[in-house]
PDB file of C-alpha atoms in Angstrom:
ATOM      1  CA  MET A   1      29.965  24.664 -23.047  1.00  0.00           C
ATOM      2  CA  VAL A   2      26.598  22.948 -22.860  1.00  0.00           C
ATOM      3  CA  LEU A   3      25.709  19.924 -24.990  1.00  0.00           C
ATOM      4  CA  PHE A   4      22.147  19.811 -26.317  1.00  0.00           C
ATOM      5  CA  PHE A   5      20.333  16.761 -27.695  1.00  0.00           C
ATOM      6  CA  LYS A   6      16.889  16.135 -29.186  1.00  0.00           C
ATOM      7  CA  SER A   7      14.872  13.133 -28.092  1.00  0.00           C
ATOM      8  CA  THR A   8      12.518  11.999 -30.828  1.00  0.00           C
ATOM      9  CA  ALA A   9      11.116   9.367 -28.488  1.00  0.00           C
ATOM     10  CA  VAL A  10       8.327  11.877 -27.857  1.00  0.00           C
ATOM     11  CA  ASP A  11       6.413  14.196 -30.157  1.00  0.00           C
ATOM     12  CA  PRO A  12       7.241  17.043 -30.310  1.00  0.00           C
ATOM     13  CA  PRO A  13      10.891  16.189 -29.635  1.00  0.00           C
ATOM     14  CA  ALA A  14      12.181  17.017 -26.151  1.00  0.00           C
ATOM     15  CA  THR A  15      15.392  18.907 -25.410  1.00  0.00           C
ATOM     16  CA  ILE A  16      17.992  17.144 -23.292  1.00  0.00           C
ATOM     17  CA  TYR A  17      21.130  18.944 -22.159  1.00  0.00           C
ATOM     18  CA  MET A  18      24.238  18.329 -20.068  1.00  0.00           C
ATOM     19  CA  GLY A  19      27.481  19.979 -19.073  1.00  0.00           C
ATOM     20  CA  ARG A  20      30.627  19.239 -21.044  1.00  0.00           C
ATOM     21  CA  ASP A  21      32.692  18.917 -17.850  1.00  0.00           C
ATOM     22  CA  LYS A  22      32.415  19.186 -14.062  1.00  0.00           C
ATOM     23  CA  VAL A  23      32.883  22.961 -14.141  1.00  0.00           C
ATOM     24  CA  GLU A  24      29.898  23.341 -16.468  1.00  0.00           C
ATOM     25  CA  ASN A  25      27.981  20.903 -14.283  1.00  0.00           C
ATOM     26  CA  GLU A  26      28.376  23.395 -11.427  1.00  0.00           C
ATOM     27  CA  GLU A  27      26.859  26.108 -13.576  1.00  0.00           C
ATOM     28  CA  LEU A  28      23.935  23.898 -14.512  1.00  0.00           C
ATOM     29  CA  ILE A  29      23.264  23.025 -10.859  1.00  0.00           C
ATOM     30  CA  LYS A  30      23.015  26.759 -10.186  1.00  0.00           C
ATOM     31  CA  TYR A  31      21.097  27.812 -13.288  1.00  0.00           C
ATOM     32  CA  ALA A  32      18.960  24.834 -14.348  1.00  0.00           C
ATOM     33  CA  TRP A  33      15.317  25.789 -14.627  1.00  0.00           C
ATOM     34  CA  PRO A  34      13.407  24.739 -11.471  1.00  0.00           C
ATOM     35  CA  GLN A  35      10.990  22.521 -13.425  1.00  0.00           C
ATOM     36  CA  ASP A  36      13.723  20.776 -15.410  1.00  0.00           C
ATOM     37  CA  VAL A  37      14.589  17.215 -14.378  1.00  0.00           C
ATOM     38  CA  TRP A  38      18.131  16.114 -13.463  1.00  0.00           C
ATOM     39  CA  PHE A  39      19.550  12.611 -14.125  1.00  0.00           C
ATOM     40  CA  HIS A  40      22.691  10.928 -12.762  1.00  0.00           C
ATOM     41  CA  VAL A  41      24.043   7.399 -12.389  1.00  0.00           C
ATOM     42  CA  ASP A  42      23.483   6.327  -8.800  1.00  0.00           C
ATOM     43  CA  LYS A  43      26.655   5.979  -6.691  1.00  0.00           C
ATOM     44  CA  LEU A  44      28.980   6.502  -9.672  1.00  0.00           C
ATOM     45  CA  SER A  45      30.540   9.464 -11.397  1.00  0.00           C
ATOM     46  CA  SER A  46      28.604  10.498 -14.521  1.00  0.00           C
ATOM     47  CA  ALA A  47      27.404  13.406 -16.566  1.00  0.00           C
ATOM     48  CA  HIS A  48      24.623  15.581 -15.171  1.00  0.00           C
ATOM     49  CA  VAL A  49      21.826  15.250 -17.712  1.00  0.00           C
ATOM     50  CA  TYR A  50      18.672  17.383 -17.728  1.00  0.00           C
ATOM     51  CA  ILE A  51      15.343  17.432 -19.551  1.00  0.00           C
ATOM     52  CA  ARG A  52      14.127  20.900 -20.502  1.00  0.00           C
ATOM     53  CA  MET A  53      10.565  20.154 -19.483  1.00  0.00           C
ATOM     54  CA  PRO A  54       7.835  20.978 -22.037  1.00  0.00           C
ATOM     55  CA  ASP A  55       4.868  22.995 -20.742  1.00  0.00           C
ATOM     56  CA  ASN A  56       2.519  20.015 -20.974  1.00  0.00           C
ATOM     57  CA  MET A  57       4.781  17.608 -19.050  1.00  0.00           C
ATOM     58  CA  THR A  58       5.364  17.188 -15.316  1.00  0.00           C
ATOM     59  CA  PHE A  59       7.832  15.210 -13.240  1.00  0.00           C
ATOM     60  CA  GLU A  60       5.127  12.593 -12.663  1.00  0.00           C
ATOM     61  CA  THR A  61       4.147  12.289 -16.333  1.00  0.00           C
ATOM     62  CA  ILE A  62       7.502  11.915 -18.107  1.00  0.00           C
ATOM     63  CA  PRO A  63       6.968   9.235 -20.797  1.00  0.00           C
ATOM     64  CA  GLU A  64       8.890   6.010 -20.284  1.00  0.00           C
ATOM     65  CA  ALA A  65      10.565   6.365 -23.696  1.00  0.00           C
ATOM     66  CA  LEU A  66      11.976   9.761 -22.716  1.00  0.00           C
ATOM     67  CA  LEU A  67      13.183   8.389 -19.374  1.00  0.00           C
ATOM     68  CA  THR A  68      14.962   5.623 -21.271  1.00  0.00           C
ATOM     69  CA  ASP A  69      16.685   8.128 -23.561  1.00  0.00           C
ATOM     70  CA  CYS A  70      17.948  10.151 -20.588  1.00  0.00           C
ATOM     71  CA  ALA A  71      19.048   7.076 -18.670  1.00  0.00           C
ATOM     72  CA  GLN A  72      20.959   5.737 -21.689  1.00  0.00           C
ATOM     73  CA  LEU A  73      22.651   9.109 -22.232  1.00  0.00           C
ATOM     74  CA  VAL A  74      23.722   9.270 -18.576  1.00  0.00           C
ATOM     75  CA  LYS A  75      25.110   5.726 -18.684  1.00  0.00           C
ATOM     76  CA  ALA A  76      26.986   6.406 -21.924  1.00  0.00           C
ATOM     77  CA  ASN A  77      28.594   9.459 -20.310  1.00  0.00           C
ATOM     78  CA  SER A  78      29.822   7.678 -17.204  1.00  0.00           C
ATOM     79  CA  ILE A  79      33.370   6.310 -17.509  1.00  0.00           C
ATOM     80  CA  GLU A  80      32.719   3.483 -15.077  1.00  0.00           C
ATOM     81  CA  GLY A  81      28.983   3.142 -15.611  1.00  0.00           C
ATOM     82  CA  ASN A  82      29.305   2.757 -19.360  1.00  0.00           C
ATOM     83  CA  LYS A  83      31.174  -0.521 -18.790  1.00  0.00           C
ATOM     84  CA  LYS A  84      28.617  -1.988 -16.392  1.00  0.00           C
ATOM     85  CA  ASP A  85      25.209  -3.592 -16.778  1.00  0.00           C
ATOM     86  CA  ASN A  86      22.256  -3.367 -14.417  1.00  0.00           C
ATOM     87  CA  LEU A  87      22.752   0.197 -13.265  1.00  0.00           C
ATOM     88  CA  THR A  88      20.389   2.489 -11.422  1.00  0.00           C
ATOM     89  CA  VAL A  89      19.879   6.033 -12.666  1.00  0.00           C
ATOM     90  CA  ILE A  90      18.337   8.549 -10.267  1.00  0.00           C
ATOM     91  CA  PHE A  91      16.330  11.587 -11.311  1.00  0.00           C
ATOM     92  CA  THR A  92      14.640  14.511  -9.577  1.00  0.00           C
ATOM     93  CA  PRO A  93      13.383  18.038 -10.337  1.00  0.00           C
ATOM     94  CA  ALA A  94      16.223  20.547 -10.548  1.00  0.00           C
ATOM     95  CA  ASP A  95      14.783  22.620  -7.705  1.00  0.00           C
ATOM     96  CA  ASN A  96      15.308  19.601  -5.427  1.00  0.00           C
ATOM     97  CA  LEU A  97      19.081  19.711  -5.909  1.00  0.00           C
ATOM     98  CA  LYS A  98      20.965  20.908  -2.825  1.00  0.00           C
ATOM     99  CA  LYS A  99      24.441  22.379  -2.979  1.00  0.00           C
ATOM    100  CA  THR A 100      26.447  23.429   0.062  1.00  0.00           C
ATOM    101  CA  GLY A 101      29.820  25.111   0.288  1.00  0.00           C
ATOM    102  CA  ASP A 102      31.634  22.069   1.642  1.00  0.00           C
ATOM    103  CA  MET A 103      30.718  19.876  -1.354  1.00  0.00           C
ATOM    104  CA  ALA A 104      33.185  18.994  -4.102  1.00  0.00           C
ATOM    105  CA  VAL A 105      32.756  20.357  -7.620  1.00  0.00           C
ATOM    106  CA  GLY A 106      29.803  18.635  -9.288  1.00  0.00           C
ATOM    107  CA  GLN A 107      28.598  17.032  -6.052  1.00  0.00           C
ATOM    108  CA  VAL A 108      24.982  17.510  -4.962  1.00  0.00           C
ATOM    109  CA  SER A 109      22.473  16.226  -2.439  1.00  0.00           C
ATOM    110  CA  PHE A 110      18.705  16.661  -2.203  1.00  0.00           C
ATOM    111  CA  HIS A 111      16.304  18.812  -0.227  1.00  0.00           C
ATOM    112  CA  ASN A 112      13.751  15.998  -0.172  1.00  0.00           C
ATOM    113  CA  ASP A 113      14.754  12.380  -0.798  1.00  0.00           C
ATOM    114  CA  LYS A 114      11.113  11.458  -1.419  1.00  0.00           C
ATOM    115  CA  ARG A 115      11.222  13.485  -4.652  1.00  0.00           C
ATOM    116  CA  VAL A 116      14.028  11.309  -6.056  1.00  0.00           C
ATOM    117  CA  LYS A 117      12.997   8.508  -8.428  1.00  0.00           C
ATOM    118  CA  ARG A 118      14.967   5.649  -9.925  1.00  0.00           C
ATOM    119  CA  VAL A 119      15.067   3.859 -13.259  1.00  0.00           C
ATOM    120  CA  HIS A 120      16.852   0.574 -13.930  1.00  0.00           C
ATOM    121  CA  VAL A 121      19.216   0.338 -16.897  1.00  0.00           C
ATOM    122  CA  ALA A 122      19.933  -3.272 -17.856  1.00  0.00           C
ATOM    123  CA  LYS A 123      22.579  -2.507 -20.482  1.00  0.00           C
ATOM    124  CA  ARG A 124      23.749   0.087 -22.971  1.00  0.00           C
ATOM    125  CA  GLU A 125      21.423   0.439 -25.952  1.00  0.00           C
ATOM    126  CA  ASN A 126      23.639   1.617 -28.806  1.00  0.00           C
ATOM    127  CA  PRO A 127      20.767   2.509 -31.202  1.00  0.00           C
ATOM    128  CA  ILE A 128      19.390   4.953 -28.616  1.00  0.00           C
ATOM    129  CA  VAL A 129      22.774   6.479 -27.793  1.00  0.00           C
ATOM    130  CA  ASN A 130      23.683   6.814 -31.482  1.00  0.00           C
ATOM    131  CA  ARG A 131      20.318   8.409 -32.297  1.00  0.00           C
ATOM    132  CA  LEU A 132      20.810  11.005 -29.567  1.00  0.00           C
ATOM    133  CA  ASN A 133      24.450  11.708 -30.469  1.00  0.00           C
ATOM    134  CA  LYS A 134      23.440  12.498 -34.052  1.00  0.00           C
ATOM    135  CA  THR A 135      21.402  15.442 -32.711  1.00  0.00           C
ATOM    136  CA  LYS A 136      24.164  16.798 -30.451  1.00  0.00           C
ATOM    137  CA  VAL A 137      24.865  20.522 -30.620  1.00  0.00           C
ATOM    138  CA  GLU A 138      27.468  22.264 -28.466  1.00  0.00           C
ATOM    139  CA  ARG A 139      27.100  25.924 -27.627  1.00  0.00           C
ATOM    140  CA  VAL A 140      28.079  28.597 -25.122  1.00  0.00           C
ATOM    141  CA  VAL A 141      25.190  29.630 -22.872  1.00  0.00           C
ATOM    142  CA  ASP A 142      24.944  32.907 -20.951  1.00  0.00           C
ATOM    143  CA  HIS A 143      23.190  31.343 -17.984  1.00  0.00           C
ATOM    144  CA  GLU A 144      22.475  34.598 -16.166  1.00  0.00           C
ATOM    145  CA  GLN A 145      20.940  36.231 -19.235  1.00  0.00           C
ATOM    146  CA  GLU A 146      18.896  33.109 -19.926  1.00  0.00           C
ATOM    147  CA  ARG A 147      17.650  33.188 -16.319  1.00  0.00           C
ATOM    148  CA  ILE A 148      16.606  36.841 -16.644  1.00  0.00           C
ATOM    149  CA  GLU A 149      14.730  36.158 -19.889  1.00  0.00           C
ATOM    150  CA  ARG A 150      12.991  33.121 -18.362  1.00  0.00           C
ATOM    151  CA  LEU A 151      11.848  35.120 -15.333  1.00  0.00           C
ATOM    152  CA  LYS A 152      10.560  37.910 -17.581  1.00  0.00           C
ATOM    153  CA  ALA A 153       8.600  35.412 -19.691  1.00  0.00           C
ATOM    154  CA  GLU A 154       7.160  33.716 -16.609  1.00  0.00           C
ATOM    155  CA  HIS A 155       6.158  37.095 -15.140  1.00  0.00           C
ATOM    156  CA  ALA A 156       4.485  38.120 -18.399  1.00  0.00           C
ATOM    157  CA  LEU A 157       2.591  34.824 -18.503  1.00  0.00           C
ATOM    158  CA  ARG A 158       1.399  35.246 -14.909  1.00  0.00           C
ATOM    159  CA  ARG A 159       0.156  38.757 -15.717  1.00  0.00           C
ATOM    160  CA  GLN A 160      -1.671  37.476 -18.782  1.00  0.00           C
ATOM    161  CA  VAL A 161      -3.340  34.687 -16.808  1.00  0.00           C
ATOM    162  CA  ALA A 162      -4.319  37.131 -14.050  1.00  0.00           C
ATOM    163  CA  ALA A 163      -5.780  39.585 -16.594  1.00  0.00           C
ATOM    164  CA  GLU A 164      -7.792  36.833 -18.271  1.00  0.00           C
ATOM    165  CA  LYS A 165      -9.102  35.700 -14.876  1.00  0.00           C
ATOM    166  CA  ARG A 166     -10.147  39.265 -13.969  1.00  0.00           C
ATOM    167  CA  LYS A 167     -11.937  39.571 -17.301  1.00  0.00           C
ATOM    168  CA  ALA A 168     -13.730  36.246 -16.783  1.00  0.00           C
ATOM    169  CA  ASP A 169     -14.689  37.177 -13.222  1.00  0.00           C
ATOM    170  CA  LEU A 170     -16.058  40.541 -14.398  1.00  0.00           C
ATOM    171  CA  GLU A 171     -18.114  38.887 -17.141  1.00  0.00           C
ATOM    172  CA  LEU A 172     -19.501  36.366 -14.641  1.00  0.00           C
ATOM    173  CA  ALA A 173     -20.432  39.168 -12.251  1.00  0.00           C
ATOM    174  CA  ARG A 174     -22.228  41.019 -15.060  1.00  0.00           C
ATOM    175  CA  GLN A 175     -24.163  37.872 -15.998  1.00  0.00           C
ATOM    176  CA  ARG A 176     -25.208  37.346 -12.400  1.00  0.00           C
ATOM    177  CA  GLU A 177     -26.354  40.961 -12.090  1.00  0.00           C
ATOM    178  CA  ALA A 178     -28.360  40.631 -15.302  1.00  0.00           C
ATOM    179  CA  GLU A 179     -29.979  37.424 -14.048  1.00  0.00           C
ATOM    180  CA  LYS A 180     -30.733  39.054 -10.713  1.00  0.00           C
ATOM    181  CA  ALA A 181     -32.319  42.054 -12.441  1.00  0.00           C
ATOM    182  CA  ALA A 182     -34.400  39.750 -14.658  1.00  0.00           C
ATOM    183  CA  ARG A 183     -35.667  37.818 -11.649  1.00  0.00           C
ATOM    184  CA  SER A 184     -36.576  41.079  -9.899  1.00  0.00           C
ATOM    185  CA  TYR A 185     -38.509  42.269 -12.972  1.00  0.00           C
ATOM    186  CA  ASP A 186     -40.384  38.964 -13.263  1.00  0.00           C
ATOM    187  CA  SER A 187     -41.263  39.078  -9.584  1.00  0.00           C
ATOM    188  CA  LEU A 188     -42.548  42.643  -9.887  1.00  0.00           C
ATOM    189  CA  PHE A 189     -44.621  41.726 -12.946  1.00  0.00           C
ATOM    190  CA  ASN A 190     -46.205  38.764 -11.144  1.00  0.00           C
ATOM    191  CA  VAL A 191     -47.076  40.931  -8.138  1.00  0.00           C
ATOM    192  CA  GLU A 192     -48.785  43.474 -10.393  1.00  0.00           C
ATOM    193  CA  GLU A 193     -50.824  40.705 -12.031  1.00  0.00           C
ATOM    194  CA  ASP A 194     -51.896  39.406  -8.634  1.00  0.00           C
ATOM    195  CA  GLU A 195     -52.919  42.899  -7.558  1.00  0.00           C
ATOM    196  CA  ASP A 196     -54.984  43.372 -10.752  1.00  0.00           C
ATOM    197  CA  GLU A 197     -56.784  40.110 -10.140  1.00  0.00           C
ATOM    198  CA  ALA A 198     -57.428  40.999  -6.527  1.00  0.00           C
ATOM    199  CA  SER A 199     -58.919  44.366  -7.460  1.00  0.00           C
ATOM    200  CA  GLN A 200     -61.522  42.804  -9.720  1.00  0.00           C
ATOM    201  CA  PRO A 201     -64.921  42.006  -8.078  1.00  0.00           C
ATOM    202  CA  ARG A 202     -65.430  38.337  -7.254  1.00  0.00           C
ATOM    203  CA  LYS A 203     -68.276  36.650  -9.179  1.00  0.00           C
ATOM    204  CA  THR A 204     -71.173  35.166  -7.331  1.00  0.00           C
ATOM    205  CA  VAL A 205     -72.050  31.486  -7.564  1.00  0.00           C
ATOM    206  CA  LYS A 206     -74.939  32.411  -9.836  1.00  0.00           C
ATOM    207  CA  GLU A 207     -72.655  34.350 -12.180  1.00  0.00           C
ATOM    208  CA  LEU A 208     -70.171  31.492 -12.316  1.00  0.00           C
ATOM    209  CA  GLU A 209     -72.988  29.090 -13.158  1.00  0.00           C
ATOM    210  CA  ASP A 210     -74.172  31.435 -15.916  1.00  0.00           C
ATOM    211  CA  ASP A 211     -70.647  31.403 -17.413  1.00  0.00           C
ATOM    212  CA  PHE A 212     -70.960  27.684 -18.011  1.00  0.00           C
ATOM    213  CA  MET A 213     -74.452  27.879 -19.520  1.00  0.00           C
TER     214      MET A 213
END
């Protein structure tokens, strides 16, 4: 079972999810979307909480209010951490999670420690935790099917972007060809004018003077 929450700290609301137990946490480590962001209480046992990252948000641009919601949810779902003040919550993109065969269930490390950030939690904020718990929905997730559908959608999006780029490149090439042809025509027209002027007999000084009389 996966627990889903809605954070109204941002608009539109963001989806936060976590495993119901350590077995489900293992599944989430394996199947979390690469761009999603994982949260955990540092150095203590806690829930594994994730943000399902919106398209317009990156790891570097997560709003502080959303970070606070996730940090409070992690703290509230840590047996030991929920009783303590001044905790540190760590977070990192899901594709930075590293799992090896010798690790215990639910245990992870990181591919790159530099991609791990920290947020300080002074104390439990009951209004935040209560607000999130009111949105909680529990449901069974077919992780493999969800992964297949995500990959299909991402592939379709990449094809669409590539097609739009080809169309834009073709239109730009046509515009450049048209501009090149126009410049060639103007150049030819100017040459013809110069040749016409050159073929006309030059006036004598006397004739030029008569033109001004």
